[in-house]
Every structure is written in structure tokens, then in C-alpha cells.
XYZ file of N, CA and C in Angstrom:
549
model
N 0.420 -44.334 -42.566
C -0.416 -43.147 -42.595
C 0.456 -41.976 -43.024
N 0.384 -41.535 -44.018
C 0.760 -40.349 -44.292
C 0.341 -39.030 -43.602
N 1.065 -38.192 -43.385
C 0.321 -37.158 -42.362
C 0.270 -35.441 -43.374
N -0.759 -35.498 -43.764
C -0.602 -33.545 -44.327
C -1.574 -32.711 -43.429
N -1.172 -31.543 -43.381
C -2.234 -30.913 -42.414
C -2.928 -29.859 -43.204
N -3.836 -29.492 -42.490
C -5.060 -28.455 -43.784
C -5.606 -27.974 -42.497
N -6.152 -26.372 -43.295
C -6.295 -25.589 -42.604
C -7.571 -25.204 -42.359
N -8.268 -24.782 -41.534
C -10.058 -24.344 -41.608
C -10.505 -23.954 -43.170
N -9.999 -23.164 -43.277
C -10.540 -22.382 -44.465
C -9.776 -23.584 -46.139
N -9.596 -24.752 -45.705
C -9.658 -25.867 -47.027
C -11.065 -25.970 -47.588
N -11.587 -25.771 -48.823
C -12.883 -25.976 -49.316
C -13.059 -27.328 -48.910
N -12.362 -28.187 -49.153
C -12.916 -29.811 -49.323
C -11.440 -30.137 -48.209
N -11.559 -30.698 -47.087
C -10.738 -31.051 -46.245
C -11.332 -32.140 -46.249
N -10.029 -33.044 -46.030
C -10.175 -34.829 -46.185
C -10.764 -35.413 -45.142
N -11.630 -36.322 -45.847
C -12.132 -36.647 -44.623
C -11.751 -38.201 -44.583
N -12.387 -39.454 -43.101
C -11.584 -40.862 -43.077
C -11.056 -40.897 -42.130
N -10.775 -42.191 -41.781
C -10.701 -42.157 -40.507
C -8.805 -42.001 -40.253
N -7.915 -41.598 -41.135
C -6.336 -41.344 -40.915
C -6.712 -39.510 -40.615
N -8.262 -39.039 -41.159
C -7.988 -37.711 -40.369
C -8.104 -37.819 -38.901
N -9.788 -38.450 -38.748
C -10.131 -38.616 -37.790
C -8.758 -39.160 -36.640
N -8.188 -39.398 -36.897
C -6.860 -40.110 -35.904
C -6.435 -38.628 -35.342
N -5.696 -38.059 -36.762
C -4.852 -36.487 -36.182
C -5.587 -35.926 -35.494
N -7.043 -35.599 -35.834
C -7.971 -34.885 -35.228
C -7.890 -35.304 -33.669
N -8.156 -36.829 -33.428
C -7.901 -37.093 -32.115
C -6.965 -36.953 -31.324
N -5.958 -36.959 -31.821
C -4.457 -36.730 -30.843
C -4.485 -34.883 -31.193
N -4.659 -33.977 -32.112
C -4.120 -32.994 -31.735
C -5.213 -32.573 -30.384
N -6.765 -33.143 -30.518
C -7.818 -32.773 -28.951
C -6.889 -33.261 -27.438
N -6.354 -34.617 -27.716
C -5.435 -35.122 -26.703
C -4.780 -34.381 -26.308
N -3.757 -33.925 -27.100
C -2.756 -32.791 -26.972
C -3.208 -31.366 -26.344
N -4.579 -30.683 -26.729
C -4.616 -29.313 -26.544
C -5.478 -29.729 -24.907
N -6.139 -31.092 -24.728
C -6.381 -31.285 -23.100
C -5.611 -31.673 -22.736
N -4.234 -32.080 -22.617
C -3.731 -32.431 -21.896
C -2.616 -31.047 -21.404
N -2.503 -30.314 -22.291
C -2.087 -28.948 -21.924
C -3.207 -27.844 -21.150
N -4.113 -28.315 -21.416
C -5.033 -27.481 -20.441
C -5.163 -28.130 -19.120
N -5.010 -29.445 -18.715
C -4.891 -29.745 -17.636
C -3.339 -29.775 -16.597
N -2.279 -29.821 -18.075
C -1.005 -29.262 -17.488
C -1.171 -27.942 -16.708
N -2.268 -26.709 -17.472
C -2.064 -25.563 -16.843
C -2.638 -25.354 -16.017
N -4.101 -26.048 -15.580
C -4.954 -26.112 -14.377
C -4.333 -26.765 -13.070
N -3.044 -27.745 -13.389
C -2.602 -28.267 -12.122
C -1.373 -27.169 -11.842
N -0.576 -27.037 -12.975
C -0.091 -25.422 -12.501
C -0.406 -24.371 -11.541
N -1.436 -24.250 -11.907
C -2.342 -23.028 -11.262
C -2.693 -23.704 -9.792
N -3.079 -24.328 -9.594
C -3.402 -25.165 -8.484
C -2.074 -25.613 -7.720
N -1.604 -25.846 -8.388
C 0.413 -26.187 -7.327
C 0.964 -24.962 -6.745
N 0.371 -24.234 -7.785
C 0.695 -22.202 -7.384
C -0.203 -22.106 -6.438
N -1.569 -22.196 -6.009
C -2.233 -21.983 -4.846
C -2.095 -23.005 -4.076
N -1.615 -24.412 -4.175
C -1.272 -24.738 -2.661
C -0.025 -24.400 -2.202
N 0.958 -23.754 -3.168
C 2.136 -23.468 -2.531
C 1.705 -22.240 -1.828
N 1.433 -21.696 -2.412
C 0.977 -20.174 -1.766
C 0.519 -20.334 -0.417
N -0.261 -21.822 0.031
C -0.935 -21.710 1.237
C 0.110 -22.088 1.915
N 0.921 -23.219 1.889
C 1.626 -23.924 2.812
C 2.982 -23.954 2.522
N 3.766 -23.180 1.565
C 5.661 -23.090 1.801
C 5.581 -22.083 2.558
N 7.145 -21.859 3.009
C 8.014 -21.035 3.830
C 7.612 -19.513 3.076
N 7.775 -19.395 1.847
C 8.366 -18.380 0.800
C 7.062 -17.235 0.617
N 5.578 -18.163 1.492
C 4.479 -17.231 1.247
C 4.235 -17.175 2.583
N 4.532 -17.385 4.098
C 4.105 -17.661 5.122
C 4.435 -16.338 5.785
N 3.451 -15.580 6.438
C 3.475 -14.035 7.338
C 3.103 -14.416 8.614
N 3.791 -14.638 9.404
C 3.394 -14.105 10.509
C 4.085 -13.014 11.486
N 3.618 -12.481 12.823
C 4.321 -12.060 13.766
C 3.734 -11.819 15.048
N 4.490 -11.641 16.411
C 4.377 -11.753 17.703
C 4.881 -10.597 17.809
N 4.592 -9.886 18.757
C 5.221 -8.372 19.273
C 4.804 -8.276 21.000
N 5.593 -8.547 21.699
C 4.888 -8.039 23.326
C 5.223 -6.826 23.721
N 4.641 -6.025 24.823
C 5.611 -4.957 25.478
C 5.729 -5.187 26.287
N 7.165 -4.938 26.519
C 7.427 -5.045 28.301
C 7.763 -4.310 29.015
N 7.187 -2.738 29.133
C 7.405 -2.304 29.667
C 5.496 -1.611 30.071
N 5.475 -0.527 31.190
C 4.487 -0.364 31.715
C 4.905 0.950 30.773
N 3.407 1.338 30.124
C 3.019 2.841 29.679
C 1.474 3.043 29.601
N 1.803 4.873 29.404
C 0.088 5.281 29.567
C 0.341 5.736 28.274
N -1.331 5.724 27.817
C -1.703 5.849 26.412
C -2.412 6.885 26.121
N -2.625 7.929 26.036
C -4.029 8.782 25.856
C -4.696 7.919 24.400
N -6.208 8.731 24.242
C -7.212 8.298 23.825
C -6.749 8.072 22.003
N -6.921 7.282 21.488
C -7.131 6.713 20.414
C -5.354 6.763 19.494
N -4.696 6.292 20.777
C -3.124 6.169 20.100
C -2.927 5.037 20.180
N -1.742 4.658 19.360
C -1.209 3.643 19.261
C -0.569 2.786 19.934
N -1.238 1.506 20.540
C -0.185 1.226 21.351
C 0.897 -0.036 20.750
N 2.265 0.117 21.566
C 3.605 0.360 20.736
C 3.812 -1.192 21.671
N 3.894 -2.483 20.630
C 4.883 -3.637 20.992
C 5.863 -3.668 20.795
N 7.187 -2.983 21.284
C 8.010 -2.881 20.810
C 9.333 -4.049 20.780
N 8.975 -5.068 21.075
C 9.859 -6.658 21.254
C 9.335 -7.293 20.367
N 9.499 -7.815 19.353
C 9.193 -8.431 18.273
C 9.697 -9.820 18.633
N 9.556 -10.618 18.811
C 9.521 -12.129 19.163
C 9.758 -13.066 17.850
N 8.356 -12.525 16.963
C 8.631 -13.145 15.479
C 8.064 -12.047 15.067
N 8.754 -12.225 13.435
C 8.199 -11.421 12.210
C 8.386 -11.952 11.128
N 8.185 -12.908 10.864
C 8.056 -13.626 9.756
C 7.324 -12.660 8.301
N 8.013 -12.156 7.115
C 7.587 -11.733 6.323
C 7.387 -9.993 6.920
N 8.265 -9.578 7.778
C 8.712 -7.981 7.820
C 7.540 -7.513 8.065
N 6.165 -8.018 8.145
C 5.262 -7.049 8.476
C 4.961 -6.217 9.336
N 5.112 -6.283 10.481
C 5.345 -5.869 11.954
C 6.479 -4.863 12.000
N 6.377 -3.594 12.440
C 7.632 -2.477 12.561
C 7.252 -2.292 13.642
N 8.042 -2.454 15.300
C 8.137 -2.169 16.627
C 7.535 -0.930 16.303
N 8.402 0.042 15.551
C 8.508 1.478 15.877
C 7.534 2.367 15.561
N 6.600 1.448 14.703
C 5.225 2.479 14.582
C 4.270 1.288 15.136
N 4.568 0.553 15.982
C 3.228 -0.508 16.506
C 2.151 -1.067 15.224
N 2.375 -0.769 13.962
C 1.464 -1.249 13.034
C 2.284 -2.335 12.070
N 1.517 -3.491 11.646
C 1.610 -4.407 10.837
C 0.989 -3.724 9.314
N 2.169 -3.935 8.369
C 1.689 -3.778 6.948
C 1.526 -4.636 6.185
N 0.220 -5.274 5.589
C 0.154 -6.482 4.691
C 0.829 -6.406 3.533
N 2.007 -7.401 3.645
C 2.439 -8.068 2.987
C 2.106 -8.137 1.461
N 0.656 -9.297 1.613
C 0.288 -10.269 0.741
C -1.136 -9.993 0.926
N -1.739 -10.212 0.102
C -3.460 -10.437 -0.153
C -3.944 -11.325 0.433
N -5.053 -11.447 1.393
C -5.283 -12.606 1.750
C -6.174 -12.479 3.193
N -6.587 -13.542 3.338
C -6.972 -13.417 4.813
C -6.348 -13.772 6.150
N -6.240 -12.925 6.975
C -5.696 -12.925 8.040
C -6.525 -12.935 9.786
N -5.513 -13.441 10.717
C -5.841 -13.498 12.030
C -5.106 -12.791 12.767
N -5.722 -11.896 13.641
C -5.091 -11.071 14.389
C -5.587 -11.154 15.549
N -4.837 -10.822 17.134
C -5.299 -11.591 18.212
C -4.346 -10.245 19.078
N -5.142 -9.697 20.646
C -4.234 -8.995 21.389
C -4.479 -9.598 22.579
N -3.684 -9.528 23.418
C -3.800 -9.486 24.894
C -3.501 -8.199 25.541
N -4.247 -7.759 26.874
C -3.293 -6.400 26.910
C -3.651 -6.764 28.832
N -3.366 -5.884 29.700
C -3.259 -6.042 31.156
C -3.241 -4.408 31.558
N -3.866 -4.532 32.747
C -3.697 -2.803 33.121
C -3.302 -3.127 34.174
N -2.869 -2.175 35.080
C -1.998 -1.671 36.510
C -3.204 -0.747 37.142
N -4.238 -0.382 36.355
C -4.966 1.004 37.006
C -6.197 0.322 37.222
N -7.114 1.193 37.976
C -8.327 0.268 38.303
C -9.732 1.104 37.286
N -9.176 2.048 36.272
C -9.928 2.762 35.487
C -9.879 1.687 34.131
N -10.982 2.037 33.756
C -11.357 1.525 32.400
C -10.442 1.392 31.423
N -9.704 0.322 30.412
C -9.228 0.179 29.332
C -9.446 -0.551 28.702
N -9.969 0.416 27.445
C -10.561 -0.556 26.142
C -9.481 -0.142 25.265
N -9.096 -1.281 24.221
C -8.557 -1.051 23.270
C -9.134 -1.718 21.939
N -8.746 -1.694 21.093
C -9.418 -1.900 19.609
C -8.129 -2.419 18.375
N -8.728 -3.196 17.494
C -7.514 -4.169 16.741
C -8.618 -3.153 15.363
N -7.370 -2.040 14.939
C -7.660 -1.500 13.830
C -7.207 -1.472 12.437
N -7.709 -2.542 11.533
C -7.479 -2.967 10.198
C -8.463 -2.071 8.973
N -7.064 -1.593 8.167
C -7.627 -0.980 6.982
C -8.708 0.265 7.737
N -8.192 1.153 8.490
C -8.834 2.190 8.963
C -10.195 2.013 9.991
N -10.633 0.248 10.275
C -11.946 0.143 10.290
C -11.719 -0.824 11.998
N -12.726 -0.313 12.637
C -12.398 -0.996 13.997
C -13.386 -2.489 13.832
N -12.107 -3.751 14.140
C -12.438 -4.662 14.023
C -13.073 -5.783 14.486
N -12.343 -5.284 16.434
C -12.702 -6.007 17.405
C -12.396 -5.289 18.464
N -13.129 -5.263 19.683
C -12.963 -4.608 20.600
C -12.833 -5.195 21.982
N -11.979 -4.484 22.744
C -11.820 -5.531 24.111
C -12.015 -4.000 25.515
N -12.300 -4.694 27.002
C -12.908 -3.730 27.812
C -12.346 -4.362 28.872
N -10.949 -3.595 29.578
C -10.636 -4.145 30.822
C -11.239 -2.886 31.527
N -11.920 -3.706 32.807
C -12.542 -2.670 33.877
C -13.635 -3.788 34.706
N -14.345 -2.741 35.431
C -14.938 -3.784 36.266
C -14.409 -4.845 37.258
N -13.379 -4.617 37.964
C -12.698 -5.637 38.455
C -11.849 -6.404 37.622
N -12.141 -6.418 36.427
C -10.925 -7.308 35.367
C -9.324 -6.116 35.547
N -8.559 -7.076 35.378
C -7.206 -7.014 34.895
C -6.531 -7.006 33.358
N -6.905 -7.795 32.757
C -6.908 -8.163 31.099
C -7.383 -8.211 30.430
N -7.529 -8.155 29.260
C -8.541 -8.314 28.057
C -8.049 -8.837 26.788
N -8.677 -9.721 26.176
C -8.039 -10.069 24.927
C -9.451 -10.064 23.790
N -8.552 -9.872 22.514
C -9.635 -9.964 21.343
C -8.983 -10.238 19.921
N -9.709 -11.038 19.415
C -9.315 -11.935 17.936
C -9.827 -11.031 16.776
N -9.889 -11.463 15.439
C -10.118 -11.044 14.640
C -9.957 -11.692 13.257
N -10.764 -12.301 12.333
C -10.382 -12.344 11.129
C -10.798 -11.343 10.027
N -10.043 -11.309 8.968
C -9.732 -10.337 8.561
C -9.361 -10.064 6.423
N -10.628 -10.020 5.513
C -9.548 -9.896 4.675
C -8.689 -8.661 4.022
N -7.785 -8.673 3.516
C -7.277 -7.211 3.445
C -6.238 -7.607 2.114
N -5.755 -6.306 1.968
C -5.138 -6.175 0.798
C -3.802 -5.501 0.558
N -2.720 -6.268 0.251
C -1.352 -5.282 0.262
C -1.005 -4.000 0.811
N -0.079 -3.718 1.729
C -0.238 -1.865 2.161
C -1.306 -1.601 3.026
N -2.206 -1.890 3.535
C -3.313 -2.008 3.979
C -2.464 -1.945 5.750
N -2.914 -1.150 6.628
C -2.153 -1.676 8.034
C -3.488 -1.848 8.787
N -2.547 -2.720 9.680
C -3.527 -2.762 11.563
C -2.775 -2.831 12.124
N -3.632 -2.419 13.612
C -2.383 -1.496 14.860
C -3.911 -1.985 15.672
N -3.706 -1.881 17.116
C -4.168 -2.071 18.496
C -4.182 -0.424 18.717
N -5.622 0.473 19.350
C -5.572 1.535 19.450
C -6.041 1.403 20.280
N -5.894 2.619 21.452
C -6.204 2.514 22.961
C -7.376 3.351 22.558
N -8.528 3.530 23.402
C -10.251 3.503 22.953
C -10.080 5.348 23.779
N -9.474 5.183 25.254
C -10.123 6.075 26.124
C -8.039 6.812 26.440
N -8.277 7.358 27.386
C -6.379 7.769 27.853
C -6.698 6.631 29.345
N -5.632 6.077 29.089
C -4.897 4.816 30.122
C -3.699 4.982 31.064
N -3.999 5.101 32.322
C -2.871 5.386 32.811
C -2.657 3.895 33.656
N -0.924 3.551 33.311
C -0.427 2.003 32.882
C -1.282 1.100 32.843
N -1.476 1.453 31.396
C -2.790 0.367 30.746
C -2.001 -1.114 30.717
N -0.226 -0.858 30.105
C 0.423 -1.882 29.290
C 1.462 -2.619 30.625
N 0.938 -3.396 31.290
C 2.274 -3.525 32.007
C 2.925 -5.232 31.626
N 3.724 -4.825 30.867
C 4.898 -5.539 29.801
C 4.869 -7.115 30.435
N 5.133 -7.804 29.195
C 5.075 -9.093 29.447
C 4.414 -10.033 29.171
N 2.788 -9.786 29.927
C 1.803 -10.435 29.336
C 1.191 -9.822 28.342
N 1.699 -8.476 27.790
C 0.720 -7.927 26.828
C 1.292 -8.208 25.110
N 0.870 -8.637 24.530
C 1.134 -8.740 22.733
C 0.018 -8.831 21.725
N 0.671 -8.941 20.786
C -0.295 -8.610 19.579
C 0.531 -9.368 18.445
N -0.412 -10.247 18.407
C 0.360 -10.773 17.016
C -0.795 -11.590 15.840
N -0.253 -11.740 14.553
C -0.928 -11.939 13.825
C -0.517 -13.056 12.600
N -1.456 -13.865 11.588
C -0.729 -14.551 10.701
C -1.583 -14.173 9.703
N -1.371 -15.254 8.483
C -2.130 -15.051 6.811
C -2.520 -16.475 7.011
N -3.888 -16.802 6.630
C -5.172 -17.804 6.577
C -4.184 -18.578 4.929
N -5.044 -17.724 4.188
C -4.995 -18.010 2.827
C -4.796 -16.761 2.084
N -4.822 -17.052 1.054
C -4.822 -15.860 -0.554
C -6.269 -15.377 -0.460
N -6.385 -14.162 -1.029
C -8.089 -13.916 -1.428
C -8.387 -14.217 -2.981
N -9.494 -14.998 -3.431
C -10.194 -15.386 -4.290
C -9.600 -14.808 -5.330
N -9.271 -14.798 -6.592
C -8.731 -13.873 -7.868
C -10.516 -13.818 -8.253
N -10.541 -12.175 -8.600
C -11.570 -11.964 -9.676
C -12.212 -12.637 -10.990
């Protein structure tokens, strides 16, 4: 088989079945590179879900007893884990990382026999809410979540708490689900 190649715009392009052959292997060729790049893309989103190199999480407890007035921040300042730097003790807020969806979870404990609610506040927007009072001692509350790079959440005290936090059993910590959908 001799091989010449010709271009769309040939008036009279050869026809027979030694074209028909090239014709078939260069289709072979341009699917088998499109499925090279679809498993690409796909090795890139399961890595993304399950290596080390994309994985966020973190744990933060406090252990110490403090009062909070109304709609501040309350401060884990023991970091346990921080997987992927998101978590800064020193301003009590987690900064996303990565795109994606996330789980966020608090526990908190009071010392006082007055009301404490606190709130798991992502991307400015209150997410989940928890209500120690009534005879309770503790409160906990979850959250999923999707959000977007730069984006923070922080645990905000609802009402002013006097020793809302008494250290130990109280934390806040959070991980990344998955990636969010590409457009």
C-alpha cells in the first residue's frame, strides 16, 4: 500500500478501499486520543477525591473556660489537626482551601445555667444552629456545605455567654466531601 495523503479541499480525492484503511486508523487514532483524554480527566478527579495532596481537613478544641458576648467568635485555639492550613487558632475561622463540598460539625458545653446558642457560619450565611439551655449542658451541630476558595466559616455565639466554653469537650472541626461540579 502506498500511502499519500490529500487534503479536504482535493477536487477528486481517491477513493478504494487502501483509502478507506487510512481513513480508518487515522478515526482509531483521533478516538483513542479522546479517550486517552477522558481517562485523564477522570484520574484527575479521582485523585482529587482520594490522595494526600488534595485532602483538607481540621480539629480545633478549646480548653479553656470563656465568656462570649453576642454574635462573636468563638476561638478553638488547640488545633489537634489541620490538614491543608485551613484552620487559624487565632481568628477561630477556617478558610477554604479548595472548591468543593464540605462537612463541618461543633460540639460546645456550658458551665452557666443561661441559654447558649451558637451557630456554624459559612460564607457569611448561618448554616446550622445549636441551643444549650433547658437543663442541657451541650450542644452539637453538623453541616454540609458547598463553598468556594477564600470563602470562611467560624462557630458564632448567638446571645453573650457567660462560660459558655468549658475546654476539652468543646471543638469544631471540619473536612472536604468532594470537588464542586466544573461549569
Amino acid at each position: 500500500i502506498s500511502t499519500k495523503f490529500f487534503s479536504d479541499d482535493d477536487i477528486n480525492p481517491p477513493r478504494g478501499p487502501d483509502v478507506l484503511i487510512i481513513q480508518k486508523e487515522d478515526e482509531k487514532k483521533n478516538l483513542t486520543k479522546a479517550i486517552q483524554k477522558l481517562a485523564e480527566e477522570f484520574q484527575c478527579k479521582v485523585c482529587a477525591m482520594f490522595q494526600c495532596e488534595y485532602s483538607v481537613a481540621f480539629y480545633a478544641r478549646a480548653l479553656h473556660d470563656e465568656d462570649y458576648e453576642e454574635d462573636e467568635t468563638v476561638m478553638f485555639d488547640t488545633v489537634v489537626y489541620n490538614n491543608g492550613s485551613g484552620y487559624d487558632p487565632e481568628t477561630g475561622e477556617f478558610q477554604v482551601p479548595l472548591d468543593g463540598a464540605y462537612i463541618f460539625f461543633f460540639h460546645t458545653t456550658s458551665g452557666s445555667e443561661e441559654s447558649a446558642d451558637s451557630s456554624i457560619i459559612a460564607n457569611e450565611q448561618r448554616v446550622c444552629h445549636s441551643t444549650i439551655g433547658d437543663g442541657k449542658k451541650s450542644g452539637s451541630c453538623q453541616a454540609v456545605v458547598e463553598l468556594r476558595e477564600g470563602q470562611m466559616v467560624y462557630i458564632q455565639s448567638v446571645f453573650r455567654h457567660p462560660q459558655m466554653y468549658l475546654g476539652n469537650s468543646t471543638s469544631f472541626a471540619g473536612y472536604w466531601l468532594y470537588p464542586l461540579p466544573t461549569a
